[in-house]
Structure formats: C-alpha cells, structure tokens
C-alpha cells in the first residue's frame, strides 16, 4: 500500500498478542492516537529476565486492565493510527528533559538524516559552560559536501520545534561505533 507520510507504520499486532499504548508515568492505557510506551499483553507467561530481578520488575508490570496479570513494557514509544496500525516513534531511553520539554533524540537524528548531505548523525545532551543542558549534534557529511551549523539548524527548524534544534553541531569524519556497528554514544 502507498505510504501517506514520512513514517512507515509497523503494521498490526499478531494473532494472540494485544498491544497497549501506556502512559510512561502512570502505566495507564492511552486513548487512541496518543503516543506512549508500547506494551504487550499475551496469554503466554514469561517469568522474567534470568537472574535480573530489577530489570524484570521494570519491564513486567501489572496489567492496568487486569492487575492479576502482567504486561511486558518494551521501552519503545509509539501510537496507533486510525486504521489500527502501530507506529514506532523510537526508544524511550533516548528521551531527555531540556528546559521543561521532553525531547526525543532519535527524532532530531532522523531530521538531520533527512538532509541530502548528511551521512550519519547522533544527538546527545551536554552541559554548557553556564551549567545548562544543551543539545549537541554530531554529524558526518557525505563525501564532497560542506554544510554549516546554521544551514543544518535551519533545516531542522523546518521539521521540528525550536526547542528540539541542536544548540551546537560538531562535524566529524566518522562517528565512533560499537563492535555491533551501532553508534557508540558513550564515546
């Protein structure tokens, strides 16, 4: 089917599984169309993570619709489209609070990656010299292209709110990668 937006939906839940969108703070189901954490309800019982009770407690929470059961909270954010398809918005562990706003770092990275001259991008939070949090973008440009901080900032502003625009852009030849070739955010 043709996709009518820049976001490709994941599709519909598989048979035997029910997907809930729950509020990240309260754990209660969100109304249709609202974004929250993706949780899975299933008749298949899973006891938890092997020898990791803290992670089990964090991920397996009481079902808000039936407290005698458990749901699995994935750590992913999303919402349901009106046709019932699930849309993935990113990981909740890539969300930060800056100046009172909840900011999804992956959304900023996606906006940067939409630029024709950007090869790779990562966004992180740094403390500026005055002690305030700021968004910093690390960008690898495609070979042979030049951009400025101002041109990328203007590009992001067309796609995202002002508070999600990086305060600083650092251009790199390469981003550090982990052994599995994912961006090494700690480095």
PDB file of C-alpha atoms in Angstrom:
ATOM      1  CA  UNK A   1       0.000   0.000   0.000  1.00  0.00           C
ATOM      2  CA  UNK A   2       1.166   3.557  -0.596  1.00  0.00           C
ATOM      3  CA  UNK A   3       2.552   5.299   2.492  1.00  0.00           C
ATOM      4  CA  UNK A   4       0.907   8.680   3.045  1.00  0.00           C
ATOM      5  CA  UNK A   5       3.590  10.150   5.347  1.00  0.00           C
ATOM      6  CA  UNK A   6       7.307  10.056   6.164  1.00  0.00           C
ATOM      7  CA  UNK A   7       6.625   7.490   8.906  1.00  0.00           C
ATOM      8  CA  UNK A   8       6.240   3.843   7.932  1.00  0.00           C
ATOM      9  CA  UNK A   9       3.894   2.013  10.335  1.00  0.00           C
ATOM     10  CA  UNK A  10       4.972  -1.323  11.831  1.00  0.00           C
ATOM     11  CA  UNK A  11       1.669  -2.930  10.932  1.00  0.00           C
ATOM     12  CA  UNK A  12      -0.947  -4.726  13.016  1.00  0.00           C
ATOM     13  CA  UNK A  13      -0.448  -6.817  16.172  1.00  0.00           C
ATOM     14  CA  UNK A  14      -0.002 -10.542  15.518  1.00  0.00           C
ATOM     15  CA  UNK A  15      -2.690 -13.029  16.500  1.00  0.00           C
ATOM     16  CA  UNK A  16      -2.572 -13.962  20.170  1.00  0.00           C
ATOM     17  CA  UNK A  17      -0.912 -10.709  21.234  1.00  0.00           C
ATOM     18  CA  UNK A  18      -2.536  -7.473  22.209  1.00  0.00           C
ATOM     19  CA  UNK A  19      -0.608  -4.227  22.059  1.00  0.00           C
ATOM     20  CA  UNK A  20      -1.344  -1.419  24.500  1.00  0.00           C
ATOM     21  CA  UNK A  21      -0.023   2.110  24.446  1.00  0.00           C
ATOM     22  CA  UNK A  22       0.512   3.102  28.078  1.00  0.00           C
ATOM     23  CA  UNK A  23       1.362   6.398  29.717  1.00  0.00           C
ATOM     24  CA  UNK A  24       5.049   6.349  30.704  1.00  0.00           C
ATOM     25  CA  UNK A  25       4.363   7.894  34.106  1.00  0.00           C
ATOM     26  CA  UNK A  26       1.121   6.253  35.224  1.00  0.00           C
ATOM     27  CA  UNK A  27       1.200   2.976  33.275  1.00  0.00           C
ATOM     28  CA  UNK A  28      -2.451   3.518  32.297  1.00  0.00           C
ATOM     29  CA  UNK A  29      -3.652   2.917  28.715  1.00  0.00           C
ATOM     30  CA  UNK A  30      -3.589   5.966  26.459  1.00  0.00           C
ATOM     31  CA  UNK A  31      -6.558   6.939  24.313  1.00  0.00           C
ATOM     32  CA  UNK A  32      -6.402   6.124  20.592  1.00  0.00           C
ATOM     33  CA  UNK A  33      -3.989   8.310  18.631  1.00  0.00           C
ATOM     34  CA  UNK A  34      -1.962   9.361  21.697  1.00  0.00           C
ATOM     35  CA  UNK A  35       1.669   8.294  21.963  1.00  0.00           C
ATOM     36  CA  UNK A  36       3.152   6.377  24.873  1.00  0.00           C
ATOM     37  CA  UNK A  37       5.144   3.253  25.685  1.00  0.00           C
ATOM     38  CA  UNK A  38       4.348   0.127  23.688  1.00  0.00           C
ATOM     39  CA  UNK A  39       3.319  -2.770  25.955  1.00  0.00           C
ATOM     40  CA  UNK A  40       2.409  -6.348  25.070  1.00  0.00           C
ATOM     41  CA  UNK A  41      -0.375  -8.436  26.607  1.00  0.00           C
ATOM     42  CA  UNK A  42      -0.211 -12.148  25.956  1.00  0.00           C
ATOM     43  CA  UNK A  43      -1.573 -15.425  27.258  1.00  0.00           C
ATOM     44  CA  UNK A  44       1.998 -16.777  27.087  1.00  0.00           C
ATOM     45  CA  UNK A  45       3.540 -16.396  30.542  1.00  0.00           C
ATOM     46  CA  UNK A  46       7.156 -15.335  30.895  1.00  0.00           C
ATOM     47  CA  UNK A  47       8.744 -15.389  34.367  1.00  0.00           C
ATOM     48  CA  UNK A  48      11.168 -12.519  33.706  1.00  0.00           C
ATOM     49  CA  UNK A  49      14.790 -11.939  32.913  1.00  0.00           C
ATOM     50  CA  UNK A  50      17.208 -14.639  34.060  1.00  0.00           C
ATOM     51  CA  UNK A  51      18.815 -13.549  37.358  1.00  0.00           C
ATOM     52  CA  UNK A  52      17.901  -9.900  36.750  1.00  0.00           C
ATOM     53  CA  UNK A  53      15.036  -9.122  39.140  1.00  0.00           C
ATOM     54  CA  UNK A  54      15.379  -5.338  38.776  1.00  0.00           C
ATOM     55  CA  UNK A  55      15.039  -5.493  35.001  1.00  0.00           C
ATOM     56  CA  UNK A  56      12.156  -7.970  35.330  1.00  0.00           C
ATOM     57  CA  UNK A  57      10.339  -5.609  37.693  1.00  0.00           C
ATOM     58  CA  UNK A  58      10.889  -2.667  35.360  1.00  0.00           C
ATOM     59  CA  UNK A  59       9.713  -4.460  32.205  1.00  0.00           C
ATOM     60  CA  UNK A  60       6.959  -6.750  33.565  1.00  0.00           C
ATOM     61  CA  UNK A  61       4.351  -4.548  35.211  1.00  0.00           C
ATOM     62  CA  UNK A  62       0.817  -5.188  36.434  1.00  0.00           C
ATOM     63  CA  UNK A  63      -1.685  -5.109  33.601  1.00  0.00           C
ATOM     64  CA  UNK A  64      -3.730  -1.891  34.007  1.00  0.00           C
ATOM     65  CA  UNK A  65      -6.809  -3.714  32.676  1.00  0.00           C
ATOM     66  CA  UNK A  66      -6.333  -6.858  34.810  1.00  0.00           C
ATOM     67  CA  UNK A  67      -3.963  -6.373  37.782  1.00  0.00           C
ATOM     68  CA  UNK A  68      -3.746 -10.144  38.331  1.00  0.00           C
ATOM     69  CA  UNK A  69      -1.859 -10.370  35.001  1.00  0.00           C
ATOM     70  CA  UNK A  70       1.358  -8.790  33.727  1.00  0.00           C
ATOM     71  CA  UNK A  71       2.193  -6.809  30.612  1.00  0.00           C
ATOM     72  CA  UNK A  72       5.610  -6.505  29.014  1.00  0.00           C
ATOM     73  CA  UNK A  73       6.721  -2.883  28.610  1.00  0.00           C
ATOM     74  CA  UNK A  74       9.064  -2.779  25.619  1.00  0.00           C
ATOM     75  CA  UNK A  75      10.818   0.549  26.173  1.00  0.00           C
ATOM     76  CA  UNK A  76       9.640   1.572  22.697  1.00  0.00           C
ATOM     77  CA  UNK A  77       7.368   4.534  22.078  1.00  0.00           C
ATOM     78  CA  UNK A  78       4.528   4.580  19.594  1.00  0.00           C
ATOM     79  CA  UNK A  79       0.874   5.139  18.837  1.00  0.00           C
ATOM     80  CA  UNK A  80      -1.941   3.583  16.833  1.00  0.00           C
ATOM     81  CA  UNK A  81      -3.103   5.128  13.571  1.00  0.00           C
ATOM     82  CA  UNK A  82      -6.869   5.361  12.991  1.00  0.00           C
ATOM     83  CA  UNK A  83      -6.677   2.205  10.825  1.00  0.00           C
ATOM     84  CA  UNK A  84      -5.209   0.223  13.765  1.00  0.00           C
ATOM     85  CA  UNK A  85      -1.606   0.076  12.558  1.00  0.00           C
ATOM     86  CA  UNK A  86       1.134   0.611  15.110  1.00  0.00           C
ATOM     87  CA  UNK A  87       3.639   3.426  14.540  1.00  0.00           C
ATOM     88  CA  UNK A  88       7.082   3.234  16.174  1.00  0.00           C
ATOM     89  CA  UNK A  89       8.469   6.580  17.416  1.00  0.00           C
ATOM     90  CA  UNK A  90      11.765   5.464  18.965  1.00  0.00           C
ATOM     91  CA  UNK A  91      13.158   4.251  22.259  1.00  0.00           C
ATOM     92  CA  UNK A  92      12.109   5.903  25.488  1.00  0.00           C
ATOM     93  CA  UNK A  93      15.696   5.751  26.746  1.00  0.00           C
ATOM     94  CA  UNK A  94      16.540   8.307  24.030  1.00  0.00           C
ATOM     95  CA  UNK A  95      14.187  10.837  25.615  1.00  0.00           C
ATOM     96  CA  UNK A  96      15.600  13.665  27.705  1.00  0.00           C
ATOM     97  CA  UNK A  97      14.189  16.692  29.515  1.00  0.00           C
ATOM     98  CA  UNK A  98      15.574  20.051  28.457  1.00  0.00           C
ATOM     99  CA  UNK A  99      14.169  23.373  29.653  1.00  0.00           C
ATOM    100  CA  UNK A 100      10.970  21.589  30.707  1.00  0.00           C
ATOM    101  CA  UNK A 101      10.441  19.890  27.341  1.00  0.00           C
ATOM    102  CA  UNK A 102      10.537  16.154  26.726  1.00  0.00           C
ATOM    103  CA  UNK A 103      12.848  15.715  23.745  1.00  0.00           C
ATOM    104  CA  UNK A 104      13.276  12.578  21.653  1.00  0.00           C
ATOM    105  CA  UNK A 105      16.896  12.457  20.481  1.00  0.00           C
ATOM    106  CA  UNK A 106      16.040   9.952  17.745  1.00  0.00           C
ATOM    107  CA  UNK A 107      13.576  12.424  16.178  1.00  0.00           C
ATOM    108  CA  UNK A 108      16.331  15.010  15.919  1.00  0.00           C
ATOM    109  CA  UNK A 109      18.689  12.433  14.424  1.00  0.00           C
ATOM    110  CA  UNK A 110      16.012  11.457  11.890  1.00  0.00           C
ATOM    111  CA  UNK A 111      15.501  15.098  10.941  1.00  0.00           C
ATOM    112  CA  UNK A 112      19.247  15.525  10.397  1.00  0.00           C
ATOM    113  CA  UNK A 113      19.450  12.286   8.399  1.00  0.00           C
ATOM    114  CA  UNK A 114      16.732  13.616   6.062  1.00  0.00           C
ATOM    115  CA  UNK A 115      19.248  16.206   4.807  1.00  0.00           C
ATOM    116  CA  UNK A 116      20.737  15.116   1.457  1.00  0.00           C
ATOM    117  CA  UNK A 117      24.315  15.877   2.552  1.00  0.00           C
ATOM    118  CA  UNK A 118      24.223  14.071   5.929  1.00  0.00           C
ATOM    119  CA  UNK A 119      25.631  10.548   6.046  1.00  0.00           C
ATOM    120  CA  UNK A 120      25.265   9.844   9.791  1.00  0.00           C
ATOM    121  CA  UNK A 121      24.115  11.780  12.823  1.00  0.00           C
ATOM    122  CA  UNK A 122      23.941  11.359  16.578  1.00  0.00           C
ATOM    123  CA  UNK A 123      22.490  13.766  19.121  1.00  0.00           C
ATOM    124  CA  UNK A 124      23.395  13.939  22.770  1.00  0.00           C
ATOM    125  CA  UNK A 125      22.957  16.245  25.744  1.00  0.00           C
ATOM    126  CA  UNK A 126      25.894  18.219  27.104  1.00  0.00           C
ATOM    127  CA  UNK A 127      26.231  20.722  29.902  1.00  0.00           C
ATOM    128  CA  UNK A 128      27.252  24.111  28.506  1.00  0.00           C
ATOM    129  CA  UNK A 129      29.796  26.418  30.239  1.00  0.00           C
ATOM    130  CA  UNK A 130      26.964  28.102  32.197  1.00  0.00           C
ATOM    131  CA  UNK A 131      25.821  24.739  33.604  1.00  0.00           C
ATOM    132  CA  UNK A 132      22.686  24.392  31.455  1.00  0.00           C
ATOM    133  CA  UNK A 133      21.768  21.387  29.325  1.00  0.00           C
ATOM    134  CA  UNK A 134      22.022  21.783  25.573  1.00  0.00           C
ATOM    135  CA  UNK A 135      21.523  19.540  22.562  1.00  0.00           C
ATOM    136  CA  UNK A 136      24.653  18.747  20.572  1.00  0.00           C
ATOM    137  CA  UNK A 137      24.546  17.120  17.148  1.00  0.00           C
ATOM    138  CA  UNK A 138      27.471  15.064  15.861  1.00  0.00           C
ATOM    139  CA  UNK A 139      27.282  14.899  12.077  1.00  0.00           C
ATOM    140  CA  UNK A 140      29.210  13.047   9.392  1.00  0.00           C
ATOM    141  CA  UNK A 141      28.659  14.595   5.969  1.00  0.00           C
ATOM    142  CA  UNK A 142      28.687  12.688   2.707  1.00  0.00           C
ATOM    143  CA  UNK A 143      31.986  12.884   0.852  1.00  0.00           C
ATOM    144  CA  UNK A 144      32.430  16.088  -1.106  1.00  0.00           C
ATOM    145  CA  UNK A 145      29.721  18.104   0.660  1.00  0.00           C
ATOM    146  CA  UNK A 146      30.040  21.041   3.047  1.00  0.00           C
ATOM    147  CA  UNK A 147      27.427  22.406   5.403  1.00  0.00           C
ATOM    148  CA  UNK A 148      27.427  24.922   8.233  1.00  0.00           C
ATOM    149  CA  UNK A 149      25.906  24.790  11.686  1.00  0.00           C
ATOM    150  CA  UNK A 150      23.452  27.480  10.598  1.00  0.00           C
ATOM    151  CA  UNK A 151      22.320  25.606   7.472  1.00  0.00           C
ATOM    152  CA  UNK A 152      21.668  22.384   9.415  1.00  0.00           C
ATOM    153  CA  UNK A 153      19.946  24.309  12.222  1.00  0.00           C
ATOM    154  CA  UNK A 154      17.636  25.961   9.669  1.00  0.00           C
ATOM    155  CA  UNK A 155      16.946  22.561   8.083  1.00  0.00           C
ATOM    156  CA  UNK A 156      15.988  21.019  11.458  1.00  0.00           C
ATOM    157  CA  UNK A 157      13.815  24.043  12.381  1.00  0.00           C
ATOM    158  CA  UNK A 158      11.656  23.342   9.324  1.00  0.00           C
ATOM    159  CA  UNK A 159      10.887  19.859  10.675  1.00  0.00           C
ATOM    160  CA  UNK A 160      10.911  20.141  14.464  1.00  0.00           C
ATOM    161  CA  UNK A 161      10.010  22.638  17.181  1.00  0.00           C
ATOM    162  CA  UNK A 162      12.622  25.243  18.159  1.00  0.00           C
ATOM    163  CA  UNK A 163      13.368  23.511  21.488  1.00  0.00           C
ATOM    164  CA  UNK A 164      14.472  20.382  19.566  1.00  0.00           C
ATOM    165  CA  UNK A 165      17.038  22.259  17.470  1.00  0.00           C
ATOM    166  CA  UNK A 166      20.639  21.444  18.468  1.00  0.00           C
ATOM    167  CA  UNK A 167      22.499  24.369  20.014  1.00  0.00           C
ATOM    168  CA  UNK A 168      25.783  23.101  18.610  1.00  0.00           C
ATOM    169  CA  UNK A 169      26.742  20.925  15.657  1.00  0.00           C
ATOM    170  CA  UNK A 170      30.098  19.173  15.604  1.00  0.00           C
ATOM    171  CA  UNK A 171      31.231  17.838  12.242  1.00  0.00           C
ATOM    172  CA  UNK A 172      33.212  14.587  12.354  1.00  0.00           C
ATOM    173  CA  UNK A 173      34.906  12.383   9.785  1.00  0.00           C
ATOM    174  CA  UNK A 174      33.369   9.298  11.443  1.00  0.00           C
ATOM    175  CA  UNK A 175      31.169   8.507  14.423  1.00  0.00           C
ATOM    176  CA  UNK A 176      32.569   6.002  16.929  1.00  0.00           C
ATOM    177  CA  UNK A 177      30.908   2.588  16.582  1.00  0.00           C
ATOM    178  CA  UNK A 178      30.454  -0.383  18.883  1.00  0.00           C
ATOM    179  CA  UNK A 179      31.517  -3.908  17.929  1.00  0.00           C
ATOM    180  CA  UNK A 180      27.995  -4.428  16.530  1.00  0.00           C
ATOM    181  CA  UNK A 181      28.381  -1.304  14.336  1.00  0.00           C
ATOM    182  CA  UNK A 182      25.915   0.821  16.290  1.00  0.00           C
ATOM    183  CA  UNK A 183      26.802   4.377  17.277  1.00  0.00           C
ATOM    184  CA  UNK A 184      28.837   4.293  20.494  1.00  0.00           C
ATOM    185  CA  UNK A 185      27.035   7.060  22.375  1.00  0.00           C
ATOM    186  CA  UNK A 186      29.333   6.859  25.395  1.00  0.00           C
ATOM    187  CA  UNK A 187      32.379   7.506  23.225  1.00  0.00           C
TER     188      UNK A 187
END
